[in-house]
Tab-separated table of C-alpha atoms and ligand atoms in Angstrom:
chain	number	residue	atom	x	y	z
A	14	MET	CA	0.068	-0.048	-0.049
A	15	SER	CA	1.399	3.437	-1.025
A	16	THR	CA	-0.132	6.898	-0.252
A	17	LEU	CA	0.884	10.100	-1.779
A	18	ILE	CA	-0.060	13.374	0.100
A	19	ARG	CA	0.118	16.206	-2.318
A	20	ASN	CA	0.600	19.814	-1.793
A	21	GLY	CA	0.391	20.077	1.933
A	22	ARG	CA	2.207	22.622	4.098
A	23	ILE	CA	4.635	20.469	5.903
A	24	ILE	CA	5.396	21.652	9.326
A	25	THR	CA	8.083	19.996	11.671
A	26	ALA	CA	9.703	21.417	14.613
A	27	GLU	CA	12.258	23.127	12.563
A	28	GLN	CA	10.701	23.670	8.823
A	29	ASP	CA	7.835	24.956	7.188
A	30	TYR	CA	7.490	24.367	3.431
A	31	THR	CA	5.005	23.090	0.788
A	32	ALA	CA	5.798	19.630	-0.706
A	33	ASP	CA	4.454	15.870	-1.496
A	34	VAL	CA	4.982	13.293	0.892
A	35	LEU	CA	5.102	9.793	-0.281
A	36	ILE	CA	4.327	6.905	2.113
A	37	GLU	CA	5.302	3.258	1.331
A	38	LYS	CA	3.858	0.668	3.482
A	39	GLU	CA	4.617	1.983	7.110
A	40	THR	CA	7.463	4.492	6.168
A	41	ILE	CA	7.825	7.825	4.675
A	42	THR	CA	9.862	7.044	1.558
A	43	ALA	CA	10.156	10.560	-0.468
A	44	ILE	CA	9.494	14.315	0.168
A	45	GLY	CA	9.686	16.872	-2.734
A	46	SER	CA	7.870	19.230	-4.904
A	47	SER	CA	5.534	17.502	-7.498
A	48	LEU	CA	6.673	14.064	-7.014
A	49	GLN	CA	6.158	11.954	-10.111
A	50	MET	CA	5.669	8.482	-8.222
A	51	LYS	CA	2.346	6.770	-8.535
A	52	ALA	CA	0.679	5.555	-5.407
A	53	ASP	CA	-2.550	3.533	-4.377
A	54	LYS	CA	-4.111	6.372	-2.815
A	55	VAL	CA	-3.629	10.217	-3.489
A	56	ILE	CA	-4.653	12.945	-0.754
A	57	ASP	CA	-4.907	16.548	-1.768
A	58	ALA	CA	-3.695	18.465	1.209
A	59	SER	CA	-3.675	21.854	-0.433
A	60	GLY	CA	-4.547	24.633	2.464
A	61	LYS	CA	-3.996	22.160	5.157
A	62	TYR	CA	-0.560	21.470	7.405
A	63	VAL	CA	1.084	17.958	7.354
A	64	ILE	CA	2.537	17.316	10.588
A	65	PRO	CA	4.094	14.394	12.468
A	66	GLY	CA	1.514	12.590	14.638
A	67	GLY	CA	1.079	13.907	18.236
A	68	ILE	CA	2.978	12.001	21.134
A	69	ASP	CA	1.384	11.836	24.345
A	70	VAL	CA	3.888	10.735	26.929
A	71	HIS	CA	1.582	10.849	30.016
A	72	THR	CA	-1.533	8.883	29.814
A	73	HIS	CA	-3.343	6.366	32.365
A	74	MET	CA	-5.401	3.738	30.553
A	75	ASP	CA	-7.130	1.092	32.478
A	76	MET	CA	-5.353	2.182	35.565
A	77	PRO	CA	-6.734	1.014	39.023
A	78	PHE	CA	-6.620	4.097	41.347
A	79	GLY	CA	-8.707	5.499	44.213
A	80	GLY	CA	-10.827	2.491	44.559
A	81	THR	CA	-11.680	2.387	40.845
A	82	THR	CA	-10.131	2.207	37.423
A	83	SER	CA	-9.859	4.875	34.791
A	84	SER	CA	-12.399	4.806	32.437
A	85	ASP	CA	-10.668	4.532	29.125
A	86	ASP	CA	-9.097	1.270	28.237
A	87	PHE	CA	-6.271	0.939	25.534
A	88	GLU	CA	-8.542	0.588	22.795
A	89	THR	CA	-11.293	3.566	23.617
A	90	GLY	CA	-8.285	5.771	24.800
A	91	THR	CA	-6.189	5.232	21.958
A	92	ARG	CA	-8.991	5.820	19.426
A	93	ALA	CA	-9.817	9.225	21.192
A	94	ALA	CA	-6.314	10.212	20.978
A	95	ALA	CA	-6.104	9.404	17.256
A	96	PHE	CA	-9.298	11.407	16.602
A	97	GLY	CA	-7.366	14.332	17.941
A	98	GLY	CA	-4.187	13.631	16.136
A	99	THR	CA	-2.080	11.832	18.664
A	100	THR	CA	-0.679	8.652	16.967
A	101	CYS	CA	1.612	7.349	19.687
A	102	LEU	CA	1.512	7.471	23.602
A	103	ILE	CA	3.483	6.469	26.398
A	104	ASP	CA	1.216	5.141	29.340
A	105	PHE	CA	2.580	3.618	32.733
A	106	ALA	CA	2.935	0.124	33.955
A	107	ILE	CA	2.576	0.145	37.836
A	108	GLN	CA	4.687	-1.959	40.275
A	109	THR	CA	2.611	-2.692	43.208
A	110	LYS	CA	4.710	-2.794	46.484
A	111	GLY	CA	6.413	-6.018	46.861
A	112	GLN	CA	5.974	-7.039	43.041
A	113	LYS	CA	8.945	-7.570	40.472
A	114	ILE	CA	8.860	-5.009	37.978
A	115	ARG	CA	8.986	-7.720	35.457
A	116	GLU	CA	5.746	-9.039	36.564
A	117	ALA	CA	4.273	-5.565	36.377
A	118	LEU	CA	5.310	-4.975	32.854
A	119	ASP	CA	3.774	-8.306	31.687
A	120	ILE	CA	0.413	-7.226	33.212
A	121	TRP	CA	0.572	-3.792	31.353
A	122	TRP	CA	1.676	-5.276	27.997
A	123	LYS	CA	-1.424	-7.312	28.057
A	124	LYS	CA	-3.479	-4.415	28.844
A	125	GLY	CA	-1.795	-2.594	25.735
A	126	GLU	CA	-2.549	-5.476	23.415
A	127	ILE	CA	-5.865	-3.684	22.192
A	128	SER	CA	-4.368	-0.367	21.333
A	129	THR	CA	-5.137	1.268	18.010
A	130	ILE	CA	-2.043	3.144	17.714
A	131	ASP	CA	1.667	2.689	18.799
A	132	PHE	CA	2.384	2.877	22.520
A	133	SER	CA	4.980	2.351	25.065
A	134	LEU	CA	5.173	2.192	28.887
A	135	HIS	CA	6.990	4.164	31.481
A	136	MET	CA	7.681	1.903	34.763
A	137	ILE	CA	6.102	3.064	37.976
A	138	VAL	CA	8.597	1.942	40.642
A	139	THR	CA	7.100	1.793	44.119
A	140	ASP	CA	9.588	-0.481	45.826
A	141	LEU	CA	13.266	-0.855	45.010
A	142	PRO	CA	15.246	-3.036	47.420
A	143	GLU	CA	18.972	-3.254	46.369
A	144	ALA	CA	18.198	-6.798	45.208
A	145	HIS	CA	15.754	-5.562	42.538
A	146	LEU	CA	18.077	-2.693	41.115
A	147	GLU	CA	19.126	-4.905	38.521
A	148	ASP	CA	15.549	-5.304	37.086
A	149	MET	CA	15.950	-1.706	36.041
A	150	ASN	CA	18.497	-2.725	33.524
A	151	GLU	CA	16.239	-5.460	32.161
A	152	MET	CA	13.358	-2.802	31.767
A	153	VAL	CA	15.843	-0.829	29.564
A	154	ARG	CA	16.819	-3.876	27.474
A	155	GLU	CA	13.073	-4.250	26.945
A	156	GLY	CA	12.906	-0.744	25.478
A	157	ILE	CA	11.217	0.701	28.791
A	158	THR	CA	13.836	3.520	29.091
A	159	SER	CA	12.115	5.881	31.786
A	160	PHE	CA	10.779	5.273	35.304
A	161	LYS	CA	8.342	7.426	37.151
A	162	LEU	CA	8.553	7.833	40.823
A	163	PHE	CA	6.142	9.497	43.261
A	164	MET	CA	7.025	11.980	45.897
A	165	ALA	CA	3.256	12.037	46.818
A	166	TYR	CA	0.461	9.679	47.634
A	167	PRO	CA	1.985	8.394	50.862
A	168	GLY	CA	1.066	4.646	51.525
A	169	VAL	CA	0.159	4.028	47.961
A	170	LEU	CA	2.872	5.230	45.435
A	171	MET	CA	5.201	7.528	47.373
A	172	VAL	CA	8.943	6.564	47.701
A	173	ASP	CA	11.580	8.029	50.050
A	174	ASP	CA	14.472	10.111	48.961
A	175	ALA	CA	16.951	7.076	49.458
A	176	THR	CA	14.736	5.001	46.820
A	177	ILE	CA	14.767	8.069	44.346
A	178	TYR	CA	18.432	8.499	44.810
A	179	ARG	CA	19.236	4.956	44.285
A	180	ALA	CA	16.868	4.737	41.197
A	181	MET	CA	18.811	7.838	39.835
A	182	LYS	CA	22.118	6.337	40.441
A	183	LYS	CA	21.061	3.395	38.141
A	184	THR	CA	19.666	5.444	35.397
A	185	ALA	CA	22.816	7.648	35.532
A	186	GLU	CA	24.637	4.277	34.525
A	187	ASN	CA	21.892	2.659	32.278
A	188	GLY	CA	21.022	5.929	30.288
A	189	ALA	CA	17.310	5.885	31.318
A	190	LEU	CA	15.271	8.718	32.547
A	191	VAL	CA	13.312	9.135	35.861
A	192	CYS	CA	10.093	11.160	35.707
A	193	MET	CA	9.070	12.495	38.880
A	194	HIS	CA	5.697	13.499	40.345
A	195	ALA	CA	7.101	16.226	42.628
A	196	GLU	CA	4.836	17.362	45.528
A	197	ASN	CA	5.638	17.048	49.249
A	198	GLY	CA	3.282	14.055	49.904
A	199	SER	CA	3.856	13.840	53.918
A	200	VAL	CA	3.071	17.466	54.603
A	201	ILE	CA	0.164	17.506	52.191
A	202	ASP	CA	-1.141	14.521	54.005
A	203	MET	CA	-0.880	16.257	57.377
A	204	PHE	CA	-2.903	19.242	55.399
A	205	VAL	CA	-5.364	16.842	54.148
A	206	GLN	CA	-6.045	15.186	57.739
A	207	LYS	CA	-6.612	18.675	59.263
A	208	ALA	CA	-8.949	19.781	56.582
A	209	ILE	CA	-11.060	16.647	57.126
A	210	ALA	CA	-10.771	16.992	60.855
A	211	GLU	CA	-12.366	20.308	60.527
A	212	GLY	CA	-15.215	19.261	58.379
A	213	LYS	CA	-13.676	20.958	55.136
A	214	LYS	CA	-14.533	18.246	52.644
A	215	ALA	CA	-15.661	19.959	49.353
A	216	PRO	CA	-13.594	19.436	46.231
A	217	ILE	CA	-11.920	22.746	46.457
A	218	TYR	CA	-10.102	21.557	49.512
A	219	HIS	CA	-8.047	19.112	47.135
A	220	ALA	CA	-6.390	22.282	46.020
A	221	LEU	CA	-6.260	24.179	49.269
A	222	THR	CA	-4.507	21.359	50.820
A	223	ARG	CA	-1.837	20.929	48.111
A	224	PRO	CA	-0.173	24.479	47.972
A	225	THR	CA	2.324	25.405	45.262
A	226	THR	CA	5.069	25.546	47.815
A	227	ALA	CA	4.726	21.835	48.310
A	228	GLU	CA	5.309	21.482	44.558
A	229	GLY	CA	8.178	24.049	44.263
A	230	GLU	CA	9.825	22.195	47.239
A	231	ALA	CA	9.644	18.715	45.771
A	232	VAL	CA	10.784	19.909	42.263
A	233	ASN	CA	13.855	21.640	44.093
A	234	ARG	CA	14.582	18.247	45.936
A	235	ALA	CA	14.136	16.020	42.874
A	236	ILE	CA	16.452	18.317	40.947
A	237	ALA	CA	19.188	18.071	43.944
A	238	LEU	CA	18.786	14.264	44.196
A	239	ALA	CA	19.303	14.105	40.477
A	240	GLN	CA	22.381	16.207	40.665
A	241	MET	CA	23.779	14.196	43.492
A	242	ALA	CA	23.099	11.023	41.573
A	243	GLY	CA	24.659	12.514	38.333
A	244	ALA	CA	21.377	12.006	36.419
A	245	PRO	CA	18.892	13.918	34.286
A	246	VAL	CA	15.494	14.184	35.713
A	247	TYR	CA	11.954	15.060	34.054
A	248	ILE	CA	9.267	16.560	36.027
A	249	VAL	CA	6.113	15.385	35.153
A	250	HIS	CA	2.685	17.588	35.024
A	251	LEU	CA	4.463	20.845	36.408
A	252	SER	CA	1.482	23.158	37.457
A	253	SER	CA	2.892	26.166	39.060
A	254	ALA	CA	5.212	29.078	38.615
A	255	ASP	CA	6.977	28.075	41.979
A	256	ALA	CA	7.836	24.728	40.523
A	257	LEU	CA	8.847	26.260	36.935
A	258	GLU	CA	11.202	28.828	38.859
A	259	LYS	CA	13.054	25.649	40.217
A	260	VAL	CA	13.378	24.034	36.884
A	261	ALA	CA	14.388	27.280	35.473
A	262	GLU	CA	17.045	28.177	38.072
A	263	ALA	CA	18.554	24.456	37.547
A	264	ARG	CA	18.672	24.819	33.931
A	265	ASP	CA	20.395	28.176	34.186
A	266	ARG	CA	23.159	26.312	36.020
A	267	GLY	CA	23.493	23.863	33.335
A	268	ILE	CA	21.651	20.936	35.137
A	269	PRO	CA	19.841	18.640	32.691
A	270	ALA	CA	16.270	18.985	34.544
A	271	PHE	CA	13.323	18.984	32.124
A	272	ALA	CA	9.631	19.386	32.585
A	273	GLU	CA	6.260	18.917	31.049
A	274	THR	CA	2.907	20.580	31.787
A	275	CYS	CA	-0.618	19.834	30.590
A	276	PRO	CA	-3.486	21.808	28.816
A	277	GLN	CA	-5.507	21.761	31.978
A	278	TYR	CA	-2.654	23.970	34.028
A	279	LEU	CA	-2.484	26.249	30.988
A	280	LEU	CA	-6.305	26.891	30.555
A	281	LEU	CA	-8.236	25.989	33.569
A	282	SER	CA	-7.763	27.526	37.159
A	283	ILE	CA	-8.706	26.679	40.770
A	284	GLU	CA	-11.989	28.471	40.212
A	285	ASP	CA	-13.222	25.628	38.427
A	286	MET	CA	-12.950	23.627	41.466
A	287	GLU	CA	-15.411	25.607	43.202
A	288	ARG	CA	-18.262	24.938	40.724
A	289	PRO	CA	-21.537	24.026	42.512
A	290	ASP	CA	-23.164	20.844	42.838
A	291	PHE	CA	-20.168	18.711	43.440
A	292	GLU	CA	-19.046	19.783	39.715
A	293	GLY	CA	-15.594	20.903	41.079
A	294	ALA	CA	-14.959	17.106	41.456
A	295	LYS	CA	-14.442	16.986	37.724
A	296	TYR	CA	-11.238	18.967	38.078
A	297	VAL	CA	-9.658	17.058	40.790
A	298	PHE	CA	-6.495	15.950	39.729
A	299	THR	CA	-2.853	16.204	41.140
A	300	PRO	CA	-1.226	18.517	41.338
A	301	PRO	CA	-4.298	20.830	41.512
A	302	LEU	CA	-5.536	23.565	39.414
A	303	ARG	CA	-3.958	26.762	40.535
A	304	GLU	CA	-4.759	30.506	40.650
A	305	LYS	CA	-5.125	31.862	37.023
A	306	TRP	CA	-2.030	33.942	37.158
A	307	HIS	CA	0.213	30.857	36.990
A	308	GLN	CA	-0.969	30.233	33.306
A	309	GLU	CA	1.092	33.176	31.593
A	310	LYS	CA	4.015	32.058	33.602
A	311	LEU	CA	3.631	28.336	32.231
A	312	TRP	CA	2.938	29.710	28.694
A	313	ALA	CA	6.115	31.881	29.235
A	314	GLY	CA	8.054	28.547	30.282
A	315	ILE	CA	7.048	26.816	26.969
A	316	LYS	CA	8.157	29.826	24.925
A	317	LYS	CA	11.455	29.780	26.713
A	318	ASN	CA	11.907	25.961	26.719
A	319	THR	CA	11.766	25.898	30.458
A	320	LEU	CA	8.982	23.439	29.578
A	321	GLN	CA	9.866	21.317	26.822
A	322	VAL	CA	6.845	18.785	26.501
A	323	VAL	CA	3.028	19.442	26.899
A	324	SER	CA	1.287	15.956	27.830
A	325	THR	CA	-2.249	15.447	28.939
A	326	ASP	CA	-1.823	13.125	32.037
A	327	HIS	CA	-5.282	11.696	30.761
A	328	CYS	CA	-6.692	9.807	33.603
A	329	PRO	CA	-10.232	9.677	33.259
A	330	PHE	CA	-13.091	8.888	35.624
A	331	CYS	CA	-16.720	9.207	35.144
A	332	PHE	CA	-18.743	12.125	36.847
A	333	LYS	CA	-21.628	10.161	37.806
A	334	GLU	CA	-20.277	6.954	39.043
A	335	GLN	CA	-16.775	7.679	39.847
A	336	LYS	CA	-16.176	11.197	41.042
A	337	GLU	CA	-19.195	10.444	43.185
A	338	LEU	CA	-16.970	8.154	45.238
A	339	GLY	CA	-15.718	11.211	46.997
A	340	ARG	CA	-19.022	13.318	47.381
A	341	GLU	CA	-18.333	12.901	51.130
A	342	SER	CA	-14.929	13.883	51.225
A	343	PHE	CA	-12.544	15.413	48.560
A	344	ALA	CA	-9.684	12.828	49.823
A	345	LYS	CA	-11.786	10.098	48.186
A	346	ILE	CA	-12.321	11.736	44.909
A	347	PRO	CA	-10.351	9.582	42.320
A	348	ASN	CA	-7.683	11.922	40.882
A	349	GLY	CA	-7.516	12.362	37.342
A	350	GLY	CA	-9.175	14.225	34.212
A	351	PRO	CA	-9.609	13.293	30.549
A	352	GLY	CA	-7.877	15.075	27.813
A	353	VAL	CA	-6.054	12.880	25.382
A	354	GLU	CA	-8.151	13.905	22.505
A	355	ASN	CA	-7.954	17.645	22.976
A	356	ARG	CA	-4.439	18.356	23.571
A	357	LEU	CA	-3.487	19.380	19.597
A	358	GLN	CA	-6.707	21.448	19.263
A	359	LEU	CA	-6.207	23.345	22.618
A	360	LEU	CA	-2.386	24.155	22.116
A	361	PHE	CA	-2.970	25.149	18.448
A	362	HIS	CA	-5.978	27.357	19.206
A	363	HIS	CA	-4.565	28.970	22.455
A	364	GLY	CA	-0.998	28.826	21.526
A	365	VAL	CA	-0.721	29.587	17.728
A	366	ASN	CA	-3.846	31.163	17.098
A	367	MET	CA	-3.460	33.356	20.111
A	368	GLY	CA	0.234	34.185	19.193
A	369	ARG	CA	1.780	32.801	22.192
A	370	ILE	CA	3.930	30.254	20.315
A	371	SER	CA	4.924	29.656	16.541
A	372	VAL	CA	3.511	26.611	14.682
A	373	ASN	CA	6.889	25.124	14.680
A	374	ARG	CA	7.024	25.344	18.568
A	375	TRP	CA	3.571	23.718	18.526
A	376	VAL	CA	4.772	20.690	16.726
A	377	GLU	CA	7.868	20.533	18.741
A	378	ILE	CA	6.023	20.384	22.025
A	379	VAL	CA	3.261	18.037	21.180
A	380	SER	CA	5.457	15.744	18.971
A	381	THR	CA	9.336	16.099	18.437
A	382	ALA	CA	10.468	16.855	21.928
A	383	PRO	CA	8.343	14.027	23.432
A	384	ALA	CA	9.912	11.689	20.762
A	385	LYS	CA	13.474	13.095	21.556
A	386	MET	CA	13.249	12.951	25.313
A	387	PHE	CA	11.807	9.355	25.380
A	388	GLY	CA	13.899	7.594	22.791
A	389	LEU	CA	11.487	7.541	19.927
A	390	TYR	CA	13.279	10.086	17.569
A	391	PRO	CA	13.603	10.063	14.540
A	392	ARG	CA	11.357	6.989	14.062
A	393	LYS	CA	8.660	9.417	15.343
A	394	GLY	CA	8.293	12.887	15.983
A	395	THR	CA	9.093	14.365	12.440
A	396	ILE	CA	7.973	14.125	8.991
A	397	SER	CA	11.556	12.833	7.307
A	398	ILE	CA	12.605	9.999	5.024
A	399	GLY	CA	12.734	6.745	6.837
A	400	SER	CA	10.507	7.863	9.488
A	401	ASP	CA	7.158	5.894	10.536
A	402	ALA	CA	4.228	7.259	8.453
A	403	ASP	CA	2.634	8.666	11.484
A	404	VAL	CA	1.234	11.587	9.805
A	405	VAL	CA	-1.610	14.013	10.631
A	406	ILE	CA	-3.176	16.195	8.070
A	407	TRP	CA	-4.155	19.184	10.138
A	408	ASP	CA	-6.887	21.747	8.993
A	409	PRO	CA	-6.099	25.152	10.516
A	410	ASN	CA	-9.224	26.822	9.352
A	411	THR	CA	-11.871	24.187	10.629
A	412	GLU	CA	-14.003	25.224	13.891
A	413	HIS	CA	-14.790	22.983	16.568
A	414	THR	CA	-16.569	23.186	19.858
A	415	ILE	CA	-15.078	20.782	22.503
A	416	SER	CA	-17.963	18.793	24.261
A	417	ALA	CA	-18.449	15.467	26.051
A	418	SER	CA	-21.660	14.829	23.659
A	419	THR	CA	-19.136	14.591	20.777
A	420	HIS	CA	-15.896	13.573	21.999
A	421	HIS	CA	-14.491	9.858	21.849
A	422	MET	CA	-13.303	9.613	25.277
A	423	ARG	CA	-15.270	6.930	27.265
A	424	VAL	CA	-15.932	9.377	30.026
A	425	ASP	CA	-19.231	11.582	30.630
A	426	TYR	CA	-17.802	14.953	30.805
A	427	SER	CA	-15.232	17.222	29.149
A	428	MET	CA	-12.964	19.507	31.204
A	429	PHE	CA	-13.113	21.838	28.382
A	430	GLU	CA	-16.911	21.738	27.866
A	431	GLY	CA	-17.871	24.444	25.375
A	432	PHE	CA	-14.162	25.543	24.707
A	433	LYS	CA	-14.347	26.733	20.841
A	434	VAL	CA	-11.056	26.042	18.958
A	435	LYS	CA	-10.106	26.621	15.454
A	436	GLY	CA	-7.756	23.863	13.847
A	437	ASN	CA	-8.226	20.289	13.924
A	438	ALA	CA	-7.040	16.892	12.831
A	439	GLU	CA	-8.523	15.903	9.629
A	440	THR	CA	-6.856	12.436	8.416
A	441	ILE	CA	-4.926	10.476	10.753
A	442	LEU	CA	-2.408	7.938	9.335
A	443	SER	CA	-0.534	5.515	11.753
A	444	ARG	CA	2.416	3.813	10.079
A	445	GLY	CA	0.816	4.506	6.740
A	446	GLU	CA	-2.587	3.192	7.381
A	447	ILE	CA	-5.250	5.997	7.671
A	448	ILE	CA	-7.088	5.142	10.948
A	449	ALA	CA	-9.402	8.196	10.980
A	450	ASP	CA	-10.581	10.508	8.442
A	451	LYS	CA	-13.025	13.385	8.649
A	452	GLY	CA	-14.494	12.011	11.626
A	453	THR	CA	-14.969	8.397	10.447
A	454	TRP	CA	-12.845	5.556	12.170
A	455	PHE	CA	-10.939	2.856	10.324
A	456	GLY	CA	-8.674	1.768	12.982
A	457	LYS	CA	-8.734	-1.656	14.850
A	458	ALA	CA	-8.198	-2.768	18.180
A	459	GLY	CA	-4.648	-4.425	18.480
A	460	ARG	CA	-3.145	-2.989	15.481
A	461	GLY	CA	-1.115	-0.540	17.510
A	462	LYS	CA	2.492	-1.994	18.352
A	463	PHE	CA	4.493	-1.989	21.773
A	464	ILE	CA	7.570	0.421	20.697
A	465	LYS	CA	10.683	-0.379	22.251
A	466	ARG	CA	12.311	2.991	22.961
A	467	ASP	CA	16.218	3.954	22.946
A	468	VAL	CA	17.586	5.544	26.023
A	469	PHE	CA	17.297	9.041	26.654
A	470	ALA	CA	20.954	10.006	26.818
A	471	GLY	CA	21.504	9.397	23.085
A	472	ALA	CA	19.041	12.001	22.040
A	473	TRP	CA	19.960	15.000	23.959
A	474	LYS	CA	23.871	14.707	24.569
B	502	URP	O1	-4.421	13.234	39.307
B	502	URP	C1	-3.530	12.645	38.703
B	502	URP	N1	-2.754	13.204	38.208
B	502	URP	N2	-3.910	11.245	38.251
B	502	URP	C2	-3.184	10.221	37.784
B	502	URP	C3	-1.663	10.006	38.483
B	502	URP	C4	-0.778	10.923	38.371
B	502	URP	O2	-0.289	11.136	39.646
B	502	URP	O3	-0.392	11.322	37.353
B	503	ZN	ZN1	1.596	12.111	39.070
B	504	ZN	ZN1	-0.297	11.035	35.508
């Protein structure tokens, strides 16, 4: 099977030009003006952008959490991702305490077998006795080249500083990358217990018990631990100016500290958590939403490359049956929100259309930098000869109103309900196969492949 995309405006992180793109089987094989080759299918992309498919490096499909399980599995979640222009994602395998990380990997590989797009996994480490350190090398050999550790959620996912240091020492040796959930979980837990004892149980207290200082402190500590271990560190879902300053300050000193933020921190605020009738629960995730003024600081962080990546932290729980679990207490609301489908639209509209970032920077934060950071580049994350034909034809002029009534995520609300965006994915190709076109789905469960990733060190040296 071959496909020729004619006359599109090809946008990569570095370039912007009009050309044809030839795809043979799963790969881009030629790029040029007025290509003479014949193809089984020809797509006229005049007036449209041709971009590398989005890569979302932070999702939680089918994840047991907070007494329930995230409502998208790898089939529904990846289908929704694809409709929004994302053609590859990195989800998380979770090691439960006492479990061998190899066993955790096998469980999550199985979950991923129904994926409709290519995927990989980070490994969440919750337990790392000296005897299991060698297992991290085994993960790297399997193409799992990043590990997430938690400084929050005591008793569930949180690990102590010694464990973090030990894991970082190992990644300094084996070239993998530690991804850090940076919030001071022990102090937050004291704030949570105090609020509950005082009868403060509404969703807003989720935010009020997790101050930005607790995030800034943990980011600072994570970077210091990485520095002592001689390893790079990647801060996930960074939400506040306090945390951003710590990353910026480290980078100014030449420390390899990296970070992502998410659309919710750029576009929503703590005010959303005060919505009446328990609607604030729709916005309960961790770190929490912040005061509005943090948003422009984060956009500036994207512009200056203090933040390299925008992911979604897609972790959907239905409002009616799942968020409901916390009606009596914010501490019982399952933490997480949906967004895998809307990342490219929101960043294009609020970033490019609003003049905050260039179209090249948009491609960089949603596709190229994630690919480089997590060992997928140049196989993915760019439009070049030899790259996987994960290609999105993007219509910059089409208008769309985001709504739970039309989205494809398996969740009964949208965090961005009613947001109007200009620019949307029109045709989505995954390794050369058209899996969605003008709102019609052609993909199949199980066609997505697990992708073995290279180590981080190679791409950023
Ligand atoms: O609230 C969130 N972010 N849920 C997903 C788990 C995590 O911490 O990333
Ligand atoms: Zn997290
Ligand atoms: Zn997450």
